[in-house]
mmCIF file of C-alpha atoms in Angstrom:
data_model
loop_
_atom_site.group_PDB
_atom_site.id
_atom_site.type_symbol
_atom_site.label_atom_id
_atom_site.label_comp_id
_atom_site.label_asym_id
_atom_site.label_seq_id
_atom_site.Cartn_x
_atom_site.Cartn_y
_atom_site.Cartn_z
ATOM 1 C CA MET A 115 -29.409 -12.205 -56.744
ATOM 2 C CA SER A 116 -27.037 -14.159 -54.486
ATOM 3 C CA THR A 117 -24.591 -10.929 -55.452
ATOM 4 C CA ASN A 118 -27.263 -8.509 -53.877
ATOM 5 C CA ASN A 119 -27.824 -10.826 -50.831
ATOM 6 C CA THR A 120 -24.008 -10.836 -50.252
ATOM 7 C CA ASN A 121 -23.648 -7.422 -50.409
ATOM 8 C CA ASP A 122 -26.425 -6.649 -47.906
ATOM 9 C CA GLN A 123 -25.022 -9.106 -45.386
ATOM 10 C CA GLU A 124 -22.214 -6.575 -45.760
ATOM 11 C CA ASN A 125 -23.664 -4.008 -45.205
ATOM 12 C CA THR A 126 -25.482 -4.942 -42.353
ATOM 13 C CA ALA A 127 -22.209 -6.189 -41.031
ATOM 14 C CA LEU A 128 -20.789 -2.884 -41.245
ATOM 15 C CA PRO A 129 -22.929 -0.740 -39.058
ATOM 16 C CA ARG A 130 -22.854 -3.511 -36.121
ATOM 17 C CA ASN A 131 -19.347 -4.382 -35.956
ATOM 18 C CA LYS A 132 -18.940 -0.460 -35.993
ATOM 19 C CA LYS A 133 -20.873 -0.380 -33.224
ATOM 20 C CA ILE A 134 -18.745 -3.124 -31.076
ATOM 21 C CA ASP A 135 -15.816 -1.063 -31.802
ATOM 22 C CA ASP A 136 -17.786 2.310 -30.759
ATOM 23 C CA ALA A 137 -18.305 0.612 -27.995
ATOM 24 C CA TYR A 138 -14.637 -1.194 -27.680
ATOM 25 C CA ALA A 139 -13.021 2.289 -27.587
ATOM 26 C CA ALA A 140 -15.838 3.889 -25.215
ATOM 27 C CA TYR A 141 -14.288 1.119 -22.527
ATOM 28 C CA VAL A 142 -10.729 1.430 -23.249
ATOM 29 C CA ALA A 143 -11.166 5.116 -22.685
ATOM 30 C CA GLU A 144 -13.041 4.655 -19.150
ATOM 31 C CA GLN A 145 -10.284 2.795 -18.352
ATOM 32 C CA ASN A 146 -7.689 5.082 -19.286
ATOM 33 C CA ASN A 147 -9.372 7.777 -17.528
ATOM 34 C CA MET A 148 -9.780 5.960 -14.398
ATOM 35 C CA ARG A 149 -6.236 5.168 -14.401
ATOM 36 C CA ILE A 150 -5.227 7.936 -14.914
ATOM 37 C CA ARG A 151 -7.173 9.214 -12.335
ATOM 38 C CA SER A 152 -6.182 7.014 -9.431
ATOM 39 C CA ASP A 153 -2.370 7.289 -10.987
ATOM 40 C CA ALA A 154 -2.763 11.413 -9.898
ATOM 41 C CA LYS A 155 -4.339 10.676 -6.465
ATOM 42 C CA SER A 156 -1.365 8.264 -5.913
ATOM 43 C CA LEU A 157 1.217 10.943 -6.278
ATOM 44 C CA PHE A 158 -0.601 13.644 -4.508
ATOM 45 C CA PHE A 159 -0.397 11.356 -1.675
ATOM 46 C CA VAL A 160 2.201 10.253 -2.044
ATOM 47 C CA VAL A 161 4.086 14.032 -2.322
ATOM 48 C CA ILE A 162 2.103 15.230 0.856
ATOM 49 C CA ALA A 163 3.548 12.025 2.743
ATOM 50 C CA SER A 164 7.042 12.870 1.699
ATOM 51 C CA VAL A 165 6.615 16.127 3.590
ATOM 52 C CA ILE A 166 5.053 15.019 6.544
ATOM 53 C CA MET A 167 8.115 13.144 6.525
ATOM 54 C CA ALA A 168 10.626 15.786 6.035
ATOM 55 C CA ALA A 169 9.347 17.911 8.547
ATOM 56 C CA ASN A 170 9.306 14.991 10.919
ATOM 57 C CA ILE A 171 12.597 14.331 10.703
ATOM 58 C CA ASN A 172 13.818 17.675 11.843
ATOM 59 C CA TYR A 173 10.538 18.695 14.225
ATOM 60 C CA PHE A 174 10.483 15.155 16.329
ATOM 61 C CA ILE A 175 12.874 13.113 15.147
ATOM 62 C CA ASN A 176 16.095 15.154 15.340
ATOM 63 C CA GLN A 177 14.440 17.201 18.467
ATOM 64 C CA GLY A 178 14.278 14.220 20.513
ATOM 65 C CA GLY A 179 17.717 12.226 19.174
ATOM 66 C CA LEU A 180 15.443 9.459 17.627
ATOM 67 C CA LEU A 181 15.880 7.020 14.538
ATOM 68 C CA PRO A 182 13.607 6.169 12.688
ATOM 69 C CA GLY A 183 13.878 2.977 10.844
ATOM 70 C CA GLY A 184 15.276 1.708 7.546
ATOM 71 C CA ALA A 185 17.565 3.840 5.145
ATOM 72 C CA ASN A 186 16.170 6.958 6.266
ATOM 73 C CA GLY A 187 18.141 5.927 9.855
ATOM 74 C CA VAL A 188 21.158 4.714 8.790
ATOM 75 C CA ALA A 189 21.195 8.264 7.146
ATOM 76 C CA ILE A 190 20.487 9.686 9.570
ATOM 77 C CA LEU A 191 23.011 8.043 11.979
ATOM 78 C CA LEU A 192 25.785 8.789 9.823
ATOM 79 C CA GLN A 193 25.161 12.446 9.474
ATOM 80 C CA ARG A 194 25.015 12.150 13.675
ATOM 81 C CA VAL A 195 28.239 9.699 13.618
ATOM 82 C CA ALA A 196 30.532 12.450 10.823
ATOM 83 C CA ASP A 197 29.233 15.743 12.822
ATOM 84 C CA LYS A 198 30.508 13.971 15.966
ATOM 85 C CA PHE A 199 33.340 12.775 14.815
ATOM 86 C CA LEU A 200 34.914 14.925 12.134
ATOM 87 C CA GLY A 201 32.960 18.173 12.646
ATOM 88 C CA VAL A 202 31.326 17.843 8.887
ATOM 89 C CA GLU A 203 27.789 18.191 8.465
ATOM 90 C CA ILE A 204 27.060 16.154 5.544
ATOM 91 C CA PRO A 205 23.307 17.327 3.870
ATOM 92 C CA PHE A 206 20.768 14.164 4.196
ATOM 93 C CA SER A 207 19.924 14.049 0.928
ATOM 94 C CA VAL A 208 22.972 12.862 -0.673
ATOM 95 C CA LEU A 209 23.307 10.252 2.143
ATOM 96 C CA SER A 210 19.815 9.063 1.467
ATOM 97 C CA LEU A 211 20.261 9.156 -2.361
ATOM 98 C CA SER A 212 23.141 7.290 -2.171
ATOM 99 C CA ILE A 213 21.794 4.920 0.106
ATOM 100 C CA ASN A 214 18.740 4.163 -1.543
ATOM 101 C CA ALA A 215 20.023 3.729 -5.149
ATOM 102 C CA LEU A 216 20.824 0.296 -5.148
ATOM 103 C CA PRO A 217 17.855 -1.044 -3.425
ATOM 104 C CA ALA A 218 15.882 0.974 -6.170
ATOM 105 C CA TYR A 219 18.269 -0.064 -8.810
ATOM 106 C CA LEU A 220 16.998 -3.710 -6.803
ATOM 107 C CA ALA A 221 13.390 -3.179 -6.779
ATOM 108 C CA PHE A 222 13.088 -1.625 -10.521
ATOM 109 C CA LYS A 223 14.203 -4.747 -11.654
ATOM 110 C CA THR A 224 12.457 -7.156 -9.734
ATOM 111 C CA VAL A 225 9.416 -5.930 -7.737
ATOM 112 C CA GLY A 226 7.510 -3.301 -9.818
ATOM 113 C CA LYS A 227 8.206 -0.474 -12.426
ATOM 114 C CA LYS A 228 4.682 1.579 -11.632
ATOM 115 C CA PHE A 229 5.742 1.203 -7.443
ATOM 116 C CA THR A 230 9.246 2.273 -7.600
ATOM 117 C CA ALA A 231 8.692 5.459 -9.622
ATOM 118 C CA TYR A 232 6.422 6.692 -7.141
ATOM 119 C CA SER A 233 8.792 5.120 -4.075
ATOM 120 C CA CYS A 234 11.558 7.007 -5.835
ATOM 121 C CA ILE A 235 9.591 10.194 -5.882
ATOM 122 C CA CYS A 236 8.495 9.994 -2.499
ATOM 123 C CA ILE A 237 12.696 9.740 -1.814
ATOM 124 C CA VAL A 238 14.025 12.137 -3.912
ATOM 125 C CA LEU A 239 11.333 14.593 -2.812
ATOM 126 C CA MET A 240 11.732 13.568 1.503
ATOM 127 C CA SER A 241 15.931 14.045 0.835
ATOM 128 C CA PHE A 242 15.536 17.404 -0.741
ATOM 129 C CA MET A 243 12.844 18.523 1.641
ATOM 130 C CA THR A 244 14.529 17.205 4.994
ATOM 131 C CA ASP A 245 17.663 19.760 3.803
ATOM 132 C CA LEU A 246 15.141 22.401 3.198
ATOM 133 C CA ILE A 247 12.895 22.644 6.177
ATOM 134 C CA PRO A 248 14.665 24.824 8.535
ATOM 135 C CA ALA A 249 14.580 22.932 12.117
ATOM 136 C CA PRO A 250 12.312 24.831 14.869
ATOM 137 C CA LYS A 251 13.709 27.813 16.230
ATOM 138 C CA VAL A 252 11.517 26.847 19.733
ATOM 139 C CA PRO A 253 11.160 22.933 19.875
ATOM 140 C CA VAL A 254 7.856 21.600 19.582
ATOM 141 C CA THR A 255 8.117 20.431 23.014
ATOM 142 C CA ASN A 256 11.462 19.533 25.303
ATOM 143 C CA ASP A 257 9.663 15.997 26.268
ATOM 144 C CA ARG A 258 11.611 13.183 24.640
ATOM 145 C CA LEU A 259 8.533 10.747 25.475
ATOM 146 C CA LEU A 260 6.049 13.552 23.970
ATOM 147 C CA LEU A 261 8.773 13.486 20.424
ATOM 148 C CA SER A 262 9.048 10.238 20.996
ATOM 149 C CA VAL A 263 5.048 8.955 20.286
ATOM 150 C CA PHE A 264 4.022 11.864 18.027
ATOM 151 C CA GLY A 265 6.924 11.652 16.512
ATOM 152 C CA GLY A 266 6.252 8.126 15.621
ATOM 153 C CA ILE A 267 2.577 8.290 15.267
ATOM 154 C CA ILE A 268 3.015 11.086 12.843
ATOM 155 C CA ASN A 269 5.468 9.213 10.914
ATOM 156 C CA GLY A 270 3.697 5.982 10.486
ATOM 157 C CA GLY A 271 0.489 7.647 9.436
ATOM 158 C CA ALA A 272 2.705 9.253 6.783
ATOM 159 C CA ILE A 273 4.210 6.140 5.615
ATOM 160 C CA SER A 274 0.959 4.285 5.383
ATOM 161 C CA MET A 275 0.117 6.917 3.084
ATOM 162 C CA VAL A 276 2.614 6.102 0.964
ATOM 163 C CA LEU A 277 2.135 2.611 1.628
ATOM 164 C CA ASN A 278 -1.777 2.883 0.137
ATOM 165 C CA SER A 279 -0.817 5.183 -2.839
ATOM 166 C CA GLY A 280 1.273 1.889 -3.900
ATOM 167 C CA ALA A 281 4.886 2.890 -3.204
ATOM 168 C CA SER A 282 7.020 3.125 -0.565
ATOM 169 C CA SER A 283 9.540 5.060 1.812
ATOM 170 C CA GLY A 284 12.180 2.796 0.433
ATOM 171 C CA GLY A 285 15.917 1.651 1.982
ATOM 172 C CA SER A 286 15.147 -1.745 3.466
ATOM 173 C CA ASP A 287 11.797 -1.898 2.367
ATOM 174 C CA PHE A 288 13.480 -2.423 -1.146
ATOM 175 C CA VAL A 289 15.795 -5.056 -0.065
ATOM 176 C CA ALA A 290 13.189 -6.962 1.347
ATOM 177 C CA MET A 291 10.387 -6.962 -1.257
ATOM 178 C CA TYR A 292 13.579 -7.827 -3.343
ATOM 179 C CA PHE A 293 14.747 -11.331 -1.420
ATOM 180 C CA SER A 294 10.918 -12.320 -1.394
ATOM 181 C CA VAL A 295 10.301 -12.092 -5.195
ATOM 182 C CA LYS A 296 14.013 -13.513 -5.815
ATOM 183 C CA LYS A 297 14.079 -16.048 -2.989
ATOM 184 C CA GLY A 298 10.263 -16.933 -1.984
ATOM 185 C CA ILE A 299 11.021 -15.941 0.947
ATOM 186 C CA SER A 300 9.948 -13.200 4.026
ATOM 187 C CA THR A 301 12.669 -10.548 4.915
ATOM 188 C CA TRP A 302 10.638 -8.368 7.406
ATOM 189 C CA ASN A 303 11.994 -10.764 10.459
ATOM 190 C CA TYR A 304 15.776 -9.797 8.940
ATOM 191 C CA VAL A 305 15.199 -5.970 8.217
ATOM 192 C CA LEU A 306 13.366 -5.418 12.726
ATOM 193 C CA MET A 307 17.022 -7.185 13.234
ATOM 194 C CA PHE A 308 18.698 -4.677 11.097
ATOM 195 C CA ASN A 309 16.663 -1.539 12.782
ATOM 196 C CA ALA A 310 17.471 -2.931 16.077
ATOM 197 C CA VAL A 311 21.305 -2.883 15.048
ATOM 198 C CA ILE A 312 21.515 0.151 14.208
ATOM 199 C CA ILE A 313 19.202 1.630 17.069
ATOM 200 C CA LEU A 314 21.994 -0.301 18.825
ATOM 201 C CA ILE A 315 24.778 1.170 17.156
ATOM 202 C CA SER A 316 22.578 4.958 18.152
ATOM 203 C CA GLY A 317 22.705 3.758 21.826
ATOM 204 C CA CYS A 318 25.991 3.000 22.390
ATOM 205 C CA ILE A 319 27.878 5.787 20.517
ATOM 206 C CA PHE A 320 25.117 8.705 21.565
ATOM 207 C CA GLY A 321 23.951 6.868 24.146
ATOM 208 C CA MET A 322 21.127 4.594 25.529
ATOM 209 C CA ASP A 323 18.243 7.248 26.727
ATOM 210 C CA GLY A 324 17.888 8.062 22.735
ATOM 211 C CA ALA A 325 17.815 3.833 22.055
ATOM 212 C CA LEU A 326 15.393 3.651 24.480
ATOM 213 C CA TYR A 327 12.636 6.633 23.347
ATOM 214 C CA THR A 328 13.385 4.836 19.442
ATOM 215 C CA ILE A 329 11.734 2.187 20.383
ATOM 216 C CA ILE A 330 9.110 3.997 21.620
ATOM 217 C CA PHE A 331 9.446 6.123 18.967
ATOM 218 C CA GLN A 332 8.787 2.883 16.291
ATOM 219 C CA PHE A 333 6.359 1.060 18.135
ATOM 220 C CA CYS A 334 3.898 4.027 17.913
ATOM 221 C CA GLN A 335 4.623 4.383 13.977
ATOM 222 C CA THR A 336 4.107 0.030 13.727
ATOM 223 C CA GLN A 337 0.484 0.785 15.491
ATOM 224 C CA MET A 338 0.601 3.169 13.273
ATOM 225 C CA LEU A 339 1.167 0.702 10.088
ATOM 226 C CA ASN A 340 -1.228 -1.714 11.759
ATOM 227 C CA THR A 341 -4.169 0.839 12.150
ATOM 228 C CA PHE A 342 -3.999 2.422 7.945
ATOM 229 C CA TYR A 343 -1.996 -0.275 6.507
ATOM 230 C CA LYS A 344 -4.316 -3.438 5.603
ATOM 231 C CA LYS A 345 -2.698 -5.277 2.561
ATOM 232 C CA TYR A 346 -1.858 -7.806 4.561
ATOM 233 C CA TYR A 347 -5.233 -8.197 7.045
ATOM 234 C CA LYS A 348 -7.508 -11.642 5.419
ATOM 235 C CA LYS A 349 -11.220 -10.858 5.711
ATOM 236 C CA THR A 350 -13.703 -13.989 5.750
ATOM 237 C CA VAL A 351 -17.065 -12.668 3.718
ATOM 238 C CA PHE A 352 -20.396 -13.698 3.122
ATOM 239 C CA ILE A 353 -22.842 -12.618 0.952
ATOM 240 C CA ILE A 354 -26.684 -14.325 1.401
ATOM 241 C CA THR A 355 -27.683 -13.155 -2.242
ATOM 242 C CA ASP A 356 -30.239 -14.399 -4.653
ATOM 243 C CA LYS A 357 -28.075 -13.453 -8.023
ATOM 244 C CA PRO A 358 -25.219 -15.345 -6.817
ATOM 245 C CA ASP A 359 -23.301 -15.758 -10.595
ATOM 246 C CA PRO A 360 -23.052 -11.786 -10.700
ATOM 247 C CA VAL A 361 -21.778 -11.762 -7.695
ATOM 248 C CA ALA A 362 -19.131 -13.940 -8.055
ATOM 249 C CA GLU A 363 -18.114 -12.444 -11.191
ATOM 250 C CA GLN A 364 -18.009 -9.162 -8.981
ATOM 251 C CA ILE A 365 -15.542 -10.683 -6.762
ATOM 252 C CA MET A 366 -13.364 -12.413 -9.218
ATOM 253 C CA SER A 367 -13.857 -9.418 -11.320
ATOM 254 C CA VAL A 368 -12.495 -6.926 -9.013
ATOM 255 C CA THR A 369 -10.515 -8.626 -6.468
ATOM 256 C CA HIS A 370 -9.145 -12.209 -8.656
ATOM 257 C CA HIS A 371 -10.121 -14.098 -5.890
ATOM 258 C CA SER A 372 -12.523 -17.236 -6.755
ATOM 259 C CA ALA A 373 -15.510 -17.966 -4.394
ATOM 260 C CA THR A 374 -17.937 -20.669 -3.392
ATOM 261 C CA VAL A 375 -21.346 -20.827 -3.939
ATOM 262 C CA PHE A 376 -24.082 -22.640 -1.687
ATOM 263 C CA LYS A 377 -27.589 -23.138 -2.122
ATOM 264 C CA ALA A 378 -29.200 -22.700 1.406
ATOM 265 C CA GLU A 379 -32.764 -22.022 2.782
ATOM 266 C CA GLY A 380 -33.963 -19.192 4.971
ATOM 267 C CA ALA A 381 -34.754 -21.128 8.110
ATOM 268 C CA TYR A 382 -38.110 -18.384 8.540
ATOM 269 C CA THR A 383 -39.641 -18.060 4.504
ATOM 270 C CA HIS A 384 -38.445 -21.550 3.772
ATOM 271 C CA LYS A 385 -37.059 -19.515 0.312
ATOM 272 C CA ASP A 386 -34.254 -20.787 -1.623
ATOM 273 C CA HIS A 387 -31.463 -18.242 -1.191
ATOM 274 C CA TYR A 388 -27.395 -18.770 -1.940
ATOM 275 C CA VAL A 389 -24.451 -18.002 0.012
ATOM 276 C CA VAL A 390 -21.287 -16.318 -2.108
ATOM 277 C CA TYR A 391 -18.272 -17.195 0.702
ATOM 278 C CA THR A 392 -15.004 -15.236 -0.322
ATOM 279 C CA ILE A 393 -11.772 -14.377 1.549
ATOM 280 C CA LEU A 394 -10.293 -10.879 0.506
ATOM 281 C CA SER A 395 -7.811 -8.491 1.437
ATOM 282 C CA ALA A 396 -8.805 -5.960 3.982
ATOM 283 C CA ASP A 397 -7.590 -2.883 1.895
ATOM 284 C CA GLU A 398 -10.313 -4.541 -0.625
ATOM 285 C CA MET A 399 -13.642 -4.256 1.134
ATOM 286 C CA HIS A 400 -14.876 -1.045 0.807
ATOM 287 C CA GLN A 401 -14.690 -1.660 -3.092
ATOM 288 C CA ILE A 402 -16.066 -5.262 -2.838
ATOM 289 C CA ARG A 403 -19.165 -3.795 -0.924
ATOM 290 C CA ARG A 404 -19.638 -1.513 -3.105
ATOM 291 C CA CYS A 405 -19.864 -3.297 -6.150
ATOM 292 C CA ILE A 406 -21.992 -6.425 -4.786
ATOM 293 C CA ARG A 407 -24.769 -3.828 -3.404
ATOM 294 C CA ASN A 408 -24.703 -1.930 -7.108
ATOM 295 C CA VAL A 409 -25.638 -6.255 -8.581
ATOM 296 C CA ASP A 410 -27.622 -6.606 -4.967
ATOM 297 C CA ALA A 411 -29.201 -4.505 -3.199
ATOM 298 C CA LYS A 412 -30.950 -6.754 -1.118
ATOM 299 C CA ALA A 413 -27.700 -9.103 -0.102
ATOM 300 C CA PHE A 414 -26.867 -9.614 3.296
ATOM 301 C CA ILE A 415 -22.754 -8.924 4.026
ATOM 302 C CA ASN A 416 -20.941 -10.566 6.566
ATOM 303 C CA VAL A 417 -17.605 -9.726 7.368
ATOM 304 C CA ILE A 418 -15.254 -11.826 10.010
ATOM 305 C CA ASN A 419 -11.639 -11.684 10.585
ATOM 306 C CA SER A 420 -9.375 -14.001 9.419
ATOM 307 C CA GLU A 421 -6.378 -14.789 11.921
ATOM 308 C CA ASN A 422 -4.469 -17.788 9.280
ATOM 309 C CA VAL A 423 -5.216 -18.610 5.926
ATOM 310 C CA PHE A 424 -3.663 -21.821 4.232
ATOM 311 C CA GLY A 425 -3.350 -22.086 0.345
ATOM 312 C CA ASN A 426 -3.288 -20.523 -3.048
ATOM 313 C CA PHE A 427 -4.265 -16.734 -2.303
ATOM 314 C CA PHE A 428 -3.835 -14.311 -3.936
ATOM 315 C CA ILE A 429 -2.025 -11.026 -2.756
ATOM 316 C CA LYS A 430 -2.137 -8.868 -5.583
ATOM 317 C CA PRO A 431 1.587 -7.185 -6.497
ATOM 318 C CA VAL A 432 2.760 -3.904 -6.364
ATOM 319 C CA GLY A 433 2.778 -2.001 -9.734
#
């Protein structure tokens, strides 16, 4: 009898384990499919943004005698110096790839492999497309102010597209991230100073008019980045719900941010409710709002801009 009972237990255990294995396999397959779709979407936008930046160099930046920031600015400045003083036309791709080689290596070692891979695709494609896309026979406009404003808007929009896809246009971004990771310091002010030095050198060689228009160009570019790249903006979120535990679990699983739950009473109905309080990055709001609605369709969500956040706030690392 004991043998038969043991066999019965084994036979009943096998299907249950198989169901668990099948469910886990289905979950893994779903996650892989989502990751593949996300990677394909990111790659698509990186390619589109790279072509836009290349066209912008030929149609706006070069036409207006402007300089973008970072490695692209250095490459264009070296191109113009070689052409003016040596009479040599150096392809943009040669200079761009040479300047970005070491920063890309540093980023690969410290920042993240996927991030660096996407960034390198952006750099390589933009570099060669800049050489391949012909300069316009007829200028877009002869007004340098319009070239500065709209060139900055286009460049800022393209860079935002790259950043939101989990990549970078390379150069000084790589260096800044490397020192931020290795030394634990913010280096973006140094990048700003570096760009200012490049503008000043260009102004001394080619005239201050171009340098001043470049400042307008970079200002417009920065405004576009501030508008469309929300990773470092913080939002304080208050969620009034009757399902605090599932809501808090969604927040933690999706964003890796924790939450605080308060018990509250409705002033009108005098019914017990709960308030879930958390702080998120602005770029996480759309996703988490949808997740909360799936858990509690009646949840009341209030979002407030946060000027300063002190303490251990999780920032999702680049891939």
